């Protein structure tokens, strides 16, 4: 069923996306600003994955770079659509649908801006069901969809189109170009047919973000607990309640990397490790949750999602976890986004306390 | 007048190109190997600049990267022509002529290989009349020819096409991609019409290289002095005669940077500073020659050109200098390739002992 995104949806959508963005995916304030600006030039029709024709040409549109830089470099609409235009010329045929690569404060709203500016429908889906820091880390990679041709553009008038040996090479080359171009560029790629999109994307992401945003708003109005509302909606659990007492953060090789310590009652302490997104949560020597499951930090009272670059000393926060799309727990997926890939010497711990066995079947070509 | 390059030309051409390459532009042995291999698949016709039709589509083909890496990563013919193919698709029309971006052991011979493999004529010209370390450092930049679209390819199957804000941005983005891809890639760009090529290139470069190579060979046969033969042919002068006693070299940010000390008679000492190419020659506190003029190191007896990565302790060498194409001494050119650009706090010293005044008129759009 198709529906229309209006400016009234934007705040809720950006907030919900920042929750599922697990600390990354950009600042929801920036994302909302861009999307609202774009919607003044026309409505955006959102179509369900099941409505996308088999022969459609679906493209991801996203911002690539360090969130710490994104917040200071708001792209223009012209910049947002530049890589799509370059890719359409490169492919020699018109793009029919825009989709989100990931869920996040900026990367769920940038595609709205692109769809509005291009007059194209947006697919109610995304490539992860969460956010991850590297370009190849989308479910379509596990289904054999190539990131190439991938286009990138900056605000200075620089554009590039890459055709690479595999999706990890797309990430490597686009990342160094991104860093050189100022640590933030617009990208478009992963061109796929409607059938490939149906097979590999996570359905209903935008609707889900809006619903999360609405639950938070409703709970606030009703003076009930917004964090609890989010936990119940996501089928997750609350890991920790405490105060941020220490944050180490560095923007290196195009990523915002770091860790945060949160102190709770009775000398309990939680450590979060992140690379754009929260990747590992440990309390008192016990791993509570790891990538690929979702680890989210919310303001303890308002339920407002806090991004990794928004973490500050003294914040009262609650850390929650929820299950990732089950396909992220396959062997191939864990090799791509499990704790080991990010340099943490541990198995993938599911949010419910179990260890991921990696036996899920996830796509033919993984 | 057009002529045909045969395998018999290659050794002399590569040796002459390595002389004018002023220490950079790659190892002539590698370059000769590639060109000879390519010529087994067909002859290459060389045409003079005055024979290129106005509406021709001329492209540079070159190897980009650190010479220290190039010598260990010989490209295949498929790799050499990949960026030309990508660019031809991007431009939507067939390439008619191949030209050399610079003169150098590899970058004068790679275009021969490309022309042979593509069945295209090669222009007897190049973009510098010498070698320089960065992509924008060609005379066409001073005439408003854009490096973009510029294609780059590696041996792993990665290709990119850049469209940048200016030629310095092409260098910046291509350079970081090149470093990530292993410090050596094939590139093609600076697409220009026949009239633009005639206006901006240095005519007769390939013939000149062959002539230098022949003079060296003849002098060796006649037991006369090959170094003196080169000096006379180039209208230059000999700066120093001595033994290499110290070489500092580091491959950083995609370049081979360093300096060498050469000790001569009577406690005299010459210091060479280089970044892929020799850029400054100083003896006992006096600057003898600087970029953009040509500073060349030849084996003291055989006249064999020695590249910056070939410099070794104990070599008996003679350092010579010769005038660059006069257009390199304009204000705009000195801003691009003068000593100041490379971080040396000195005026451009001409090889004849005078200071470059930078008053030459060099192209309309500089």
JSON list of C-alpha atoms in Angstrom, two decimals, chain B residues 176-291:
[
{"chain": "B", "resi": 176, "resn": "UNK", "atom": "CA", "xyz": [44.27, 8.78, -2.25]},
{"chain": "B", "resi": 177, "resn": "UNK", "atom": "CA", "xyz": [42.49, 6.18, -4.39]},
{"chain": "B", "resi": 178, "resn": "UNK", "atom": "CA", "xyz": [45.87, 5.24, -5.91]},
{"chain": "B", "resi": 179, "resn": "UNK", "atom": "CA", "xyz": [47.46, 4.84, -2.47]},
{"chain": "B", "resi": 180, "resn": "UNK", "atom": "CA", "xyz": [44.54, 2.69, -1.26]},
{"chain": "B", "resi": 181, "resn": "UNK", "atom": "CA", "xyz": [44.74, 0.59, -4.43]},
{"chain": "B", "resi": 182, "resn": "UNK", "atom": "CA", "xyz": [48.40, -0.24, -3.78]},
{"chain": "B", "resi": 183, "resn": "UNK", "atom": "CA", "xyz": [50.33, 2.92, -4.72]},
{"chain": "B", "resi": 184, "resn": "UNK", "atom": "CA", "xyz": [50.24, 2.28, -8.46]},
{"chain": "B", "resi": 185, "resn": "UNK", "atom": "CA", "xyz": [47.33, 2.63, -10.91]},
{"chain": "B", "resi": 186, "resn": "UNK", "atom": "CA", "xyz": [46.85, 3.26, -14.62]},
{"chain": "B", "resi": 187, "resn": "UNK", "atom": "CA", "xyz": [45.13, 6.53, -15.46]},
{"chain": "B", "resi": 188, "resn": "UNK", "atom": "CA", "xyz": [43.68, 8.24, -18.51]},
{"chain": "B", "resi": 189, "resn": "UNK", "atom": "CA", "xyz": [42.27, 11.74, -18.80]},
{"chain": "B", "resi": 190, "resn": "UNK", "atom": "CA", "xyz": [42.88, 15.30, -20.04]},
{"chain": "B", "resi": 191, "resn": "UNK", "atom": "CA", "xyz": [40.70, 14.56, -23.07]},
{"chain": "B", "resi": 192, "resn": "UNK", "atom": "CA", "xyz": [41.35, 17.33, -25.60]},
{"chain": "B", "resi": 193, "resn": "UNK", "atom": "CA", "xyz": [40.71, 18.25, -29.19]},
{"chain": "B", "resi": 194, "resn": "UNK", "atom": "CA", "xyz": [43.49, 18.29, -31.76]},
{"chain": "B", "resi": 195, "resn": "UNK", "atom": "CA", "xyz": [43.64, 22.08, -31.61]},
{"chain": "B", "resi": 196, "resn": "UNK", "atom": "CA", "xyz": [43.91, 22.06, -27.81]},
{"chain": "B", "resi": 197, "resn": "UNK", "atom": "CA", "xyz": [46.68, 19.45, -28.05]},
{"chain": "B", "resi": 198, "resn": "UNK", "atom": "CA", "xyz": [48.60, 21.57, -30.58]},
{"chain": "B", "resi": 199, "resn": "UNK", "atom": "CA", "xyz": [48.29, 24.63, -28.39]},
{"chain": "B", "resi": 200, "resn": "UNK", "atom": "CA", "xyz": [49.28, 23.07, -25.07]},
{"chain": "B", "resi": 201, "resn": "UNK", "atom": "CA", "xyz": [51.57, 20.05, -25.55]},
{"chain": "B", "resi": 202, "resn": "UNK", "atom": "CA", "xyz": [55.34, 19.92, -25.98]},
{"chain": "B", "resi": 203, "resn": "UNK", "atom": "CA", "xyz": [56.00, 18.87, -29.59]},
{"chain": "B", "resi": 204, "resn": "UNK", "atom": "CA", "xyz": [58.41, 16.15, -30.63]},
{"chain": "B", "resi": 205, "resn": "UNK", "atom": "CA", "xyz": [59.03, 14.55, -27.23]},
{"chain": "B", "resi": 206, "resn": "UNK", "atom": "CA", "xyz": [59.24, 10.96, -28.43]},
{"chain": "B", "resi": 207, "resn": "UNK", "atom": "CA", "xyz": [61.65, 11.84, -31.25]},
{"chain": "B", "resi": 208, "resn": "UNK", "atom": "CA", "xyz": [63.74, 13.78, -28.76]},
{"chain": "B", "resi": 209, "resn": "UNK", "atom": "CA", "xyz": [63.92, 10.83, -26.38]},
{"chain": "B", "resi": 210, "resn": "UNK", "atom": "CA", "xyz": [65.02, 8.53, -29.18]},
{"chain": "B", "resi": 211, "resn": "UNK", "atom": "CA", "xyz": [67.68, 11.05, -30.20]},
{"chain": "B", "resi": 212, "resn": "UNK", "atom": "CA", "xyz": [69.02, 11.28, -26.65]},
{"chain": "B", "resi": 213, "resn": "UNK", "atom": "CA", "xyz": [69.13, 7.50, -26.44]},
{"chain": "B", "resi": 214, "resn": "UNK", "atom": "CA", "xyz": [70.99, 7.33, -29.77]},
{"chain": "B", "resi": 215, "resn": "UNK", "atom": "CA", "xyz": [73.54, 9.98, -28.74]},
{"chain": "B", "resi": 216, "resn": "UNK", "atom": "CA", "xyz": [74.32, 8.03, -25.57]},
{"chain": "B", "resi": 217, "resn": "UNK", "atom": "CA", "xyz": [74.69, 4.79, -27.54]},
{"chain": "B", "resi": 218, "resn": "UNK", "atom": "CA", "xyz": [76.86, 6.44, -30.18]},
{"chain": "B", "resi": 219, "resn": "UNK", "atom": "CA", "xyz": [79.13, 8.08, -27.60]},
{"chain": "B", "resi": 220, "resn": "UNK", "atom": "CA", "xyz": [79.62, 4.72, -25.89]},
{"chain": "B", "resi": 221, "resn": "UNK", "atom": "CA", "xyz": [80.53, 3.07, -29.20]},
{"chain": "B", "resi": 222, "resn": "UNK", "atom": "CA", "xyz": [82.91, 5.89, -30.10]},
{"chain": "B", "resi": 223, "resn": "UNK", "atom": "CA", "xyz": [84.42, 5.89, -26.58]},
{"chain": "B", "resi": 224, "resn": "UNK", "atom": "CA", "xyz": [83.55, 9.57, -26.25]},
{"chain": "B", "resi": 225, "resn": "UNK", "atom": "CA", "xyz": [81.72, 11.05, -23.24]},
{"chain": "B", "resi": 226, "resn": "UNK", "atom": "CA", "xyz": [77.96, 10.21, -23.23]},
{"chain": "B", "resi": 227, "resn": "UNK", "atom": "CA", "xyz": [77.19, 12.71, -20.45]},
{"chain": "B", "resi": 228, "resn": "UNK", "atom": "CA", "xyz": [78.77, 15.50, -22.46]},
{"chain": "B", "resi": 229, "resn": "UNK", "atom": "CA", "xyz": [76.75, 14.39, -25.52]},
{"chain": "B", "resi": 230, "resn": "UNK", "atom": "CA", "xyz": [73.52, 14.73, -23.55]},
{"chain": "B", "resi": 231, "resn": "UNK", "atom": "CA", "xyz": [74.50, 18.11, -22.10]},
{"chain": "B", "resi": 232, "resn": "UNK", "atom": "CA", "xyz": [75.24, 19.47, -25.58]},
{"chain": "B", "resi": 233, "resn": "UNK", "atom": "CA", "xyz": [72.04, 18.08, -27.10]},
{"chain": "B", "resi": 234, "resn": "UNK", "atom": "CA", "xyz": [69.86, 19.58, -24.34]},
{"chain": "B", "resi": 235, "resn": "UNK", "atom": "CA", "xyz": [71.70, 22.93, -24.27]},
{"chain": "B", "resi": 236, "resn": "UNK", "atom": "CA", "xyz": [72.39, 22.38, -20.59]},
{"chain": "B", "resi": 237, "resn": "UNK", "atom": "CA", "xyz": [75.40, 22.27, -18.30]},
{"chain": "B", "resi": 238, "resn": "UNK", "atom": "CA", "xyz": [77.11, 19.88, -15.95]},
{"chain": "B", "resi": 239, "resn": "UNK", "atom": "CA", "xyz": [76.57, 20.86, -12.31]},
{"chain": "B", "resi": 240, "resn": "UNK", "atom": "CA", "xyz": [78.57, 18.29, -10.40]},
{"chain": "B", "resi": 241, "resn": "UNK", "atom": "CA", "xyz": [80.72, 15.16, -10.57]},
{"chain": "B", "resi": 242, "resn": "UNK", "atom": "CA", "xyz": [80.99, 12.93, -7.54]},
{"chain": "B", "resi": 243, "resn": "UNK", "atom": "CA", "xyz": [80.05, 9.88, -5.50]},
{"chain": "B", "resi": 244, "resn": "UNK", "atom": "CA", "xyz": [76.68, 9.22, -3.85]},
{"chain": "B", "resi": 245, "resn": "UNK", "atom": "CA", "xyz": [77.41, 9.08, -0.12]},
{"chain": "B", "resi": 246, "resn": "UNK", "atom": "CA", "xyz": [73.97, 9.31, 1.46]},
{"chain": "B", "resi": 247, "resn": "UNK", "atom": "CA", "xyz": [70.37, 8.70, 0.33]},
{"chain": "B", "resi": 248, "resn": "UNK", "atom": "CA", "xyz": [67.27, 9.30, 2.44]},
{"chain": "B", "resi": 249, "resn": "UNK", "atom": "CA", "xyz": [64.11, 7.99, 0.83]},
{"chain": "B", "resi": 250, "resn": "UNK", "atom": "CA", "xyz": [60.56, 7.41, 2.10]},
{"chain": "B", "resi": 251, "resn": "UNK", "atom": "CA", "xyz": [57.40, 6.44, 0.26]},
{"chain": "B", "resi": 252, "resn": "UNK", "atom": "CA", "xyz": [54.80, 8.67, 1.89]},
{"chain": "B", "resi": 253, "resn": "UNK", "atom": "CA", "xyz": [51.32, 9.71, 0.73]},
{"chain": "B", "resi": 254, "resn": "UNK", "atom": "CA", "xyz": [51.92, 8.02, -2.59]},
{"chain": "B", "resi": 255, "resn": "UNK", "atom": "CA", "xyz": [55.23, 9.68, -3.44]},
{"chain": "B", "resi": 256, "resn": "UNK", "atom": "CA", "xyz": [58.87, 8.71, -3.19]},
{"chain": "B", "resi": 257, "resn": "UNK", "atom": "CA", "xyz": [60.35, 11.64, -1.27]},
{"chain": "B", "resi": 258, "resn": "UNK", "atom": "CA", "xyz": [63.90, 12.15, -0.13]},
{"chain": "B", "resi": 259, "resn": "UNK", "atom": "CA", "xyz": [67.31, 13.67, -0.60]},
{"chain": "B", "resi": 260, "resn": "UNK", "atom": "CA", "xyz": [70.75, 12.48, -1.65]},
{"chain": "B", "resi": 261, "resn": "UNK", "atom": "CA", "xyz": [74.25, 13.78, -0.92]},
{"chain": "B", "resi": 262, "resn": "UNK", "atom": "CA", "xyz": [76.98, 13.52, -3.51]},
{"chain": "B", "resi": 263, "resn": "UNK", "atom": "CA", "xyz": [80.57, 14.26, -2.54]},
{"chain": "B", "resi": 264, "resn": "UNK", "atom": "CA", "xyz": [83.02, 15.59, -5.10]},
{"chain": "B", "resi": 265, "resn": "UNK", "atom": "CA", "xyz": [86.65, 16.73, -5.14]},
{"chain": "B", "resi": 266, "resn": "UNK", "atom": "CA", "xyz": [88.14, 19.22, -2.70]},
{"chain": "B", "resi": 267, "resn": "UNK", "atom": "CA", "xyz": [85.49, 18.70, 0.00]},
{"chain": "B", "resi": 268, "resn": "UNK", "atom": "CA", "xyz": [82.75, 19.89, -2.33]},
{"chain": "B", "resi": 269, "resn": "UNK", "atom": "CA", "xyz": [79.32, 18.41, -1.77]},
{"chain": "B", "resi": 270, "resn": "UNK", "atom": "CA", "xyz": [76.01, 18.52, -3.70]},
{"chain": "B", "resi": 271, "resn": "UNK", "atom": "CA", "xyz": [72.58, 17.91, -2.16]},
{"chain": "B", "resi": 272, "resn": "UNK", "atom": "CA", "xyz": [69.67, 16.77, -4.31]},
{"chain": "B", "resi": 273, "resn": "UNK", "atom": "CA", "xyz": [66.11, 16.97, -3.04]},
{"chain": "B", "resi": 274, "resn": "UNK", "atom": "CA", "xyz": [63.40, 14.97, -4.79]},
{"chain": "B", "resi": 275, "resn": "UNK", "atom": "CA", "xyz": [59.73, 14.05, -4.80]},
{"chain": "B", "resi": 276, "resn": "UNK", "atom": "CA", "xyz": [59.62, 11.34, -7.47]},
{"chain": "B", "resi": 277, "resn": "UNK", "atom": "CA", "xyz": [61.69, 13.81, -9.58]},
{"chain": "B", "resi": 278, "resn": "UNK", "atom": "CA", "xyz": [64.83, 15.80, -8.69]},
{"chain": "B", "resi": 279, "resn": "UNK", "atom": "CA", "xyz": [63.60, 19.24, -7.67]},
{"chain": "B", "resi": 280, "resn": "UNK", "atom": "CA", "xyz": [66.51, 21.13, -6.11]},
{"chain": "B", "resi": 281, "resn": "UNK", "atom": "CA", "xyz": [70.31, 20.90, -6.50]},
{"chain": "B", "resi": 282, "resn": "UNK", "atom": "CA", "xyz": [72.45, 22.80, -4.00]},
{"chain": "B", "resi": 283, "resn": "UNK", "atom": "CA", "xyz": [76.23, 22.74, -3.66]},
{"chain": "B", "resi": 284, "resn": "UNK", "atom": "CA", "xyz": [77.99, 24.16, -0.62]},
{"chain": "B", "resi": 285, "resn": "UNK", "atom": "CA", "xyz": [75.09, 26.46, 0.26]},
{"chain": "B", "resi": 286, "resn": "UNK", "atom": "CA", "xyz": [74.50, 27.70, -3.29]},
{"chain": "B", "resi": 287, "resn": "UNK", "atom": "CA", "xyz": [71.38, 26.75, -5.22]},
{"chain": "B", "resi": 288, "resn": "UNK", "atom": "CA", "xyz": [72.50, 25.58, -8.66]},
{"chain": "B", "resi": 289, "resn": "UNK", "atom": "CA", "xyz": [69.19, 24.64, -10.23]},
{"chain": "B", "resi": 290, "resn": "UNK", "atom": "CA", "xyz": [65.58, 24.07, -9.22]},
{"chain": "B", "resi": 291, "resn": "UNK", "atom": "CA", "xyz": [62.28, 22.91, -10.64]}
]
